[in-house]
Amino acid sequence: MKVWRYDERKFQVGDQIEPESGKSPQLTPEQWGAEKIIRSAQPGGKEIRESSVYCFEERRLANLGANRTGRCLYELEIKQEDIQHRGDLFFYDRVAKKIKSGEDPADDACQYWNGTECPQRPAIELLVRRAIVVAVHSVDPIVNRPTTSADDYGL
């Protein structure tokens, strides 16, 4: 199965990407709040999120992140059995927004873990055990911003 990822590390075709153990993701304070809620909303959620390579089903999402951070864009191959979770970042982002507004984010955290998709424009991330680099791509310049910002996808 083909997926996409942006990463600060440099890989070549054929390299296997594994989770970065002991390294915390670079998140804003709001995103860290959401991350804590997401991790605690599912039995084993903390372990799954800590032991995964984060990928996207669509190139456009990885490209947004690569543009925003200046990181490399990779096309990857994963095995179905290596998928630990498939979730829509729309619900991750709603958790962060609800924390900020003082609302209860529990339902959105559950929606993330249940695999619910935003009907308008899902932003699916896959949490996988490992992935193989099949291509290294140039980042596509963002000429026309999508109607939904990268922040709405938790990127």
PDB file of C-alpha atoms in Angstrom:
ATOM      1  CA  MET A   1       0.000   0.000   0.000  1.00  0.00           C
ATOM      2  CA  LYS A   2       1.401   3.413  -0.993  1.00  0.00           C
ATOM      3  CA  VAL A   3       1.471   6.204   1.629  1.00  0.00           C
ATOM      4  CA  TRP A   4       3.242   9.530   2.162  1.00  0.00           C
ATOM      5  CA  ARG A   5       5.382  11.092   4.875  1.00  0.00           C
ATOM      6  CA  TYR A   6       7.444  14.195   5.485  1.00  0.00           C
ATOM      7  CA  ASP A   7      10.520  13.829   7.646  1.00  0.00           C
ATOM      8  CA  GLU A   8      13.548  15.841   8.730  1.00  0.00           C
ATOM      9  CA  ARG A   9      15.712  12.743   8.377  1.00  0.00           C
ATOM     10  CA  LYS A  10      17.291  11.938   5.017  1.00  0.00           C
ATOM     11  CA  PHE A  11      16.381   8.577   3.486  1.00  0.00           C
ATOM     12  CA  GLN A  12      17.110   6.870   0.191  1.00  0.00           C
ATOM     13  CA  VAL A  13      14.994   4.524  -1.884  1.00  0.00           C
ATOM     14  CA  GLY A  14      14.948   1.120  -0.194  1.00  0.00           C
ATOM     15  CA  ASP A  15      15.517   2.457   3.323  1.00  0.00           C
ATOM     16  CA  GLN A  16      13.227   1.214   6.051  1.00  0.00           C
ATOM     17  CA  ILE A  17      11.716   3.898   8.280  1.00  0.00           C
ATOM     18  CA  GLU A  18      11.008   2.837  11.831  1.00  0.00           C
ATOM     19  CA  PRO A  19       9.601   4.791  14.774  1.00  0.00           C
ATOM     20  CA  GLU A  20      11.991   7.220  16.427  1.00  0.00           C
ATOM     21  CA  SER A  21      12.079   5.808  19.936  1.00  0.00           C
ATOM     22  CA  GLY A  22      12.508   8.309  22.709  1.00  0.00           C
ATOM     23  CA  LYS A  23      11.934  11.332  20.473  1.00  0.00           C
ATOM     24  CA  SER A  24       8.927  13.512  21.152  1.00  0.00           C
ATOM     25  CA  PRO A  25       7.113  14.980  18.174  1.00  0.00           C
ATOM     26  CA  GLN A  26       7.508  18.711  17.615  1.00  0.00           C
ATOM     27  CA  LEU A  27       4.100  19.999  18.657  1.00  0.00           C
ATOM     28  CA  THR A  28       2.701  23.316  19.786  1.00  0.00           C
ATOM     29  CA  PRO A  29       1.402  23.529  23.375  1.00  0.00           C
ATOM     30  CA  GLU A  30      -2.152  23.230  22.003  1.00  0.00           C
ATOM     31  CA  GLN A  31      -1.214  20.144  20.004  1.00  0.00           C
ATOM     32  CA  TRP A  32       0.471  18.603  23.072  1.00  0.00           C
ATOM     33  CA  GLY A  33      -2.780  19.065  24.973  1.00  0.00           C
ATOM     34  CA  ALA A  34      -4.647  17.300  22.192  1.00  0.00           C
ATOM     35  CA  GLU A  35      -1.992  14.588  22.018  1.00  0.00           C
ATOM     36  CA  LYS A  36      -2.391  13.806  25.721  1.00  0.00           C
ATOM     37  CA  ILE A  37      -6.178  13.550  25.368  1.00  0.00           C
ATOM     38  CA  ILE A  38      -5.908  11.381  22.231  1.00  0.00           C
ATOM     39  CA  ARG A  39      -3.366   9.065  23.855  1.00  0.00           C
ATOM     40  CA  SER A  40      -5.484   8.597  26.977  1.00  0.00           C
ATOM     41  CA  ALA A  41      -8.783   8.088  25.099  1.00  0.00           C
ATOM     42  CA  GLN A  42      -7.916   4.576  23.936  1.00  0.00           C
ATOM     43  CA  PRO A  43      -6.494   1.613  25.861  1.00  0.00           C
ATOM     44  CA  GLY A  44      -2.948   1.294  24.544  1.00  0.00           C
ATOM     45  CA  GLY A  45      -3.274   4.634  22.742  1.00  0.00           C
ATOM     46  CA  LYS A  46      -0.117   6.051  24.278  1.00  0.00           C
ATOM     47  CA  GLU A  47       1.903   3.009  23.250  1.00  0.00           C
ATOM     48  CA  ILE A  48       0.486   2.968  19.717  1.00  0.00           C
ATOM     49  CA  ARG A  49       1.228   6.647  19.125  1.00  0.00           C
ATOM     50  CA  GLU A  50       4.729   6.356  20.629  1.00  0.00           C
ATOM     51  CA  SER A  51       5.650   3.259  18.614  1.00  0.00           C
ATOM     52  CA  SER A  52       4.490   4.301  15.162  1.00  0.00           C
ATOM     53  CA  VAL A  53       5.729   5.879  11.980  1.00  0.00           C
ATOM     54  CA  TYR A  54       3.176   8.549  11.044  1.00  0.00           C
ATOM     55  CA  CYS A  55       2.098   8.497   7.399  1.00  0.00           C
ATOM     56  CA  PHE A  56      -0.664   9.974   5.279  1.00  0.00           C
ATOM     57  CA  GLU A  57      -2.928   8.320   2.753  1.00  0.00           C
ATOM     58  CA  GLU A  58      -2.755  11.387   0.512  1.00  0.00           C
ATOM     59  CA  ARG A  59       0.257  13.190  -0.861  1.00  0.00           C
ATOM     60  CA  ARG A  60      -1.433  16.593  -0.371  1.00  0.00           C
ATOM     61  CA  LEU A  61      -1.288  16.220   3.428  1.00  0.00           C
ATOM     62  CA  ALA A  62       2.362  15.215   3.536  1.00  0.00           C
ATOM     63  CA  ASN A  63       3.126  17.987   1.064  1.00  0.00           C
ATOM     64  CA  LEU A  64       1.434  20.572   3.311  1.00  0.00           C
ATOM     65  CA  GLY A  65       3.591  19.469   6.224  1.00  0.00           C
ATOM     66  CA  ALA A  66       6.754  19.388   4.125  1.00  0.00           C
ATOM     67  CA  ASN A  67       6.036  22.906   2.841  1.00  0.00           C
ATOM     68  CA  ARG A  68       5.386  24.244   6.332  1.00  0.00           C
ATOM     69  CA  THR A  69       8.466  22.655   7.920  1.00  0.00           C
ATOM     70  CA  GLY A  70      10.985  22.472   5.084  1.00  0.00           C
ATOM     71  CA  ARG A  71      11.301  18.713   5.489  1.00  0.00           C
ATOM     72  CA  CYS A  72      11.692  16.000   2.855  1.00  0.00           C
ATOM     73  CA  LEU A  73       8.709  14.373   1.150  1.00  0.00           C
ATOM     74  CA  TYR A  74       8.707  10.581   0.846  1.00  0.00           C
ATOM     75  CA  GLU A  75       6.541   8.061  -0.942  1.00  0.00           C
ATOM     76  CA  LEU A  76       6.444   4.872   1.093  1.00  0.00           C
ATOM     77  CA  GLU A  77       5.225   1.317   0.858  1.00  0.00           C
ATOM     78  CA  ILE A  78       3.629  -0.297   3.894  1.00  0.00           C
ATOM     79  CA  LYS A  79       2.143  -3.695   4.614  1.00  0.00           C
ATOM     80  CA  GLN A  80      -1.461  -3.923   5.745  1.00  0.00           C
ATOM     81  CA  GLU A  81      -0.430  -5.905   8.826  1.00  0.00           C
ATOM     82  CA  ASP A  82       1.881  -3.069   9.928  1.00  0.00           C
ATOM     83  CA  ILE A  83      -0.992  -0.600  10.304  1.00  0.00           C
ATOM     84  CA  GLN A  84      -1.624   0.006  14.004  1.00  0.00           C
ATOM     85  CA  HIS A  85      -4.262   2.702  13.516  1.00  0.00           C
ATOM     86  CA  ARG A  86      -6.034   4.730  10.845  1.00  0.00           C
ATOM     87  CA  GLY A  87      -7.493   8.041  12.036  1.00  0.00           C
ATOM     88  CA  ASP A  88      -8.792  11.321  10.670  1.00  0.00           C
ATOM     89  CA  LEU A  89      -6.784  14.364  11.773  1.00  0.00           C
ATOM     90  CA  PHE A  90      -9.973  16.409  11.539  1.00  0.00           C
ATOM     91  CA  PHE A  91     -10.943  14.935  14.929  1.00  0.00           C
ATOM     92  CA  TYR A  92      -7.441  15.416  16.337  1.00  0.00           C
ATOM     93  CA  ASP A  93      -7.665  19.084  15.407  1.00  0.00           C
ATOM     94  CA  ARG A  94     -11.143  19.367  16.953  1.00  0.00           C
ATOM     95  CA  VAL A  95      -9.750  17.994  20.222  1.00  0.00           C
ATOM     96  CA  ALA A  96      -7.188  20.844  20.246  1.00  0.00           C
ATOM     97  CA  LYS A  97      -9.850  23.437  19.427  1.00  0.00           C
ATOM     98  CA  LYS A  98     -12.202  22.171  22.130  1.00  0.00           C
ATOM     99  CA  ILE A  99      -9.442  22.262  24.735  1.00  0.00           C
ATOM    100  CA  LYS A 100      -8.734  25.869  23.762  1.00  0.00           C
ATOM    101  CA  SER A 101     -12.418  26.833  24.004  1.00  0.00           C
ATOM    102  CA  GLY A 102     -12.961  24.961  27.283  1.00  0.00           C
ATOM    103  CA  GLU A 103     -15.276  22.358  25.738  1.00  0.00           C
ATOM    104  CA  ASP A 104     -15.119  18.628  26.436  1.00  0.00           C
ATOM    105  CA  PRO A 105     -13.039  16.950  23.686  1.00  0.00           C
ATOM    106  CA  ALA A 106     -13.785  13.345  24.720  1.00  0.00           C
ATOM    107  CA  ASP A 107     -16.234  12.606  21.891  1.00  0.00           C
ATOM    108  CA  ASP A 108     -13.819  13.832  19.222  1.00  0.00           C
ATOM    109  CA  ALA A 109     -10.991  11.766  20.725  1.00  0.00           C
ATOM    110  CA  CYS A 110     -13.245   8.711  20.514  1.00  0.00           C
ATOM    111  CA  GLN A 111     -14.148   9.574  16.912  1.00  0.00           C
ATOM    112  CA  TYR A 112     -10.432   9.651  16.094  1.00  0.00           C
ATOM    113  CA  TRP A 113      -9.885   6.173  17.559  1.00  0.00           C
ATOM    114  CA  ASN A 114     -13.101   4.770  16.063  1.00  0.00           C
ATOM    115  CA  GLY A 115     -11.842   5.634  12.592  1.00  0.00           C
ATOM    116  CA  THR A 116     -14.654   8.070  11.839  1.00  0.00           C
ATOM    117  CA  GLU A 117     -13.950  10.204   8.770  1.00  0.00           C
ATOM    118  CA  CYS A 118     -14.877  13.817   8.188  1.00  0.00           C
ATOM    119  CA  PRO A 119     -17.393  13.604   5.336  1.00  0.00           C
ATOM    120  CA  GLN A 120     -16.266  16.840   3.630  1.00  0.00           C
ATOM    121  CA  ARG A 121     -12.545  16.194   3.311  1.00  0.00           C
ATOM    122  CA  PRO A 122     -10.942  13.496   5.416  1.00  0.00           C
ATOM    123  CA  ALA A 123      -7.296  13.891   6.418  1.00  0.00           C
ATOM    124  CA  ILE A 124      -6.247  10.337   7.153  1.00  0.00           C
ATOM    125  CA  GLU A 125      -3.080   9.498   9.033  1.00  0.00           C
ATOM    126  CA  LEU A 126      -1.825   5.961   9.353  1.00  0.00           C
ATOM    127  CA  LEU A 127       0.210   4.846  12.339  1.00  0.00           C
ATOM    128  CA  VAL A 128       2.441   2.018  11.162  1.00  0.00           C
ATOM    129  CA  ARG A 129       5.207  -0.156  12.586  1.00  0.00           C
ATOM    130  CA  ARG A 130       7.548   0.410   9.616  1.00  0.00           C
ATOM    131  CA  ALA A 131       7.615   1.663   6.045  1.00  0.00           C
ATOM    132  CA  ILE A 132       9.925   1.331   3.047  1.00  0.00           C
ATOM    133  CA  VAL A 133      10.964   4.370   1.002  1.00  0.00           C
ATOM    134  CA  VAL A 134      10.006   3.862  -2.643  1.00  0.00           C
ATOM    135  CA  ALA A 135      10.615   7.430  -3.836  1.00  0.00           C
ATOM    136  CA  VAL A 136      11.974  10.757  -2.648  1.00  0.00           C
ATOM    137  CA  HIS A 137       9.963  13.677  -4.047  1.00  0.00           C
ATOM    138  CA  SER A 138      10.378  17.385  -4.428  1.00  0.00           C
ATOM    139  CA  VAL A 139       7.884  19.333  -2.400  1.00  0.00           C
ATOM    140  CA  ASP A 140       5.092  20.791  -4.508  1.00  0.00           C
ATOM    141  CA  PRO A 141       4.832  24.547  -3.990  1.00  0.00           C
ATOM    142  CA  ILE A 142       1.496  25.567  -2.566  1.00  0.00           C
ATOM    143  CA  VAL A 143       0.128  28.099  -5.022  1.00  0.00           C
ATOM    144  CA  ASN A 144      -3.553  28.037  -4.109  1.00  0.00           C
ATOM    145  CA  ARG A 145      -4.084  27.248  -0.443  1.00  0.00           C
ATOM    146  CA  PRO A 146      -6.818  24.665   0.118  1.00  0.00           C
ATOM    147  CA  THR A 147     -10.024  25.969   1.620  1.00  0.00           C
ATOM    148  CA  THR A 148      -9.099  24.185   4.830  1.00  0.00           C
ATOM    149  CA  SER A 149      -5.780  25.236   6.359  1.00  0.00           C
ATOM    150  CA  ALA A 150      -3.050  22.871   7.469  1.00  0.00           C
ATOM    151  CA  ASP A 151      -3.919  23.771  11.055  1.00  0.00           C
ATOM    152  CA  ASP A 152      -7.326  22.181  10.528  1.00  0.00           C
ATOM    153  CA  TYR A 153      -5.528  18.918   9.859  1.00  0.00           C
ATOM    154  CA  GLY A 154      -3.280  19.150  12.902  1.00  0.00           C
ATOM    155  CA  LEU A 155      -0.224  19.676  10.710  1.00  0.00           C
TER     156      LEU A 155
END
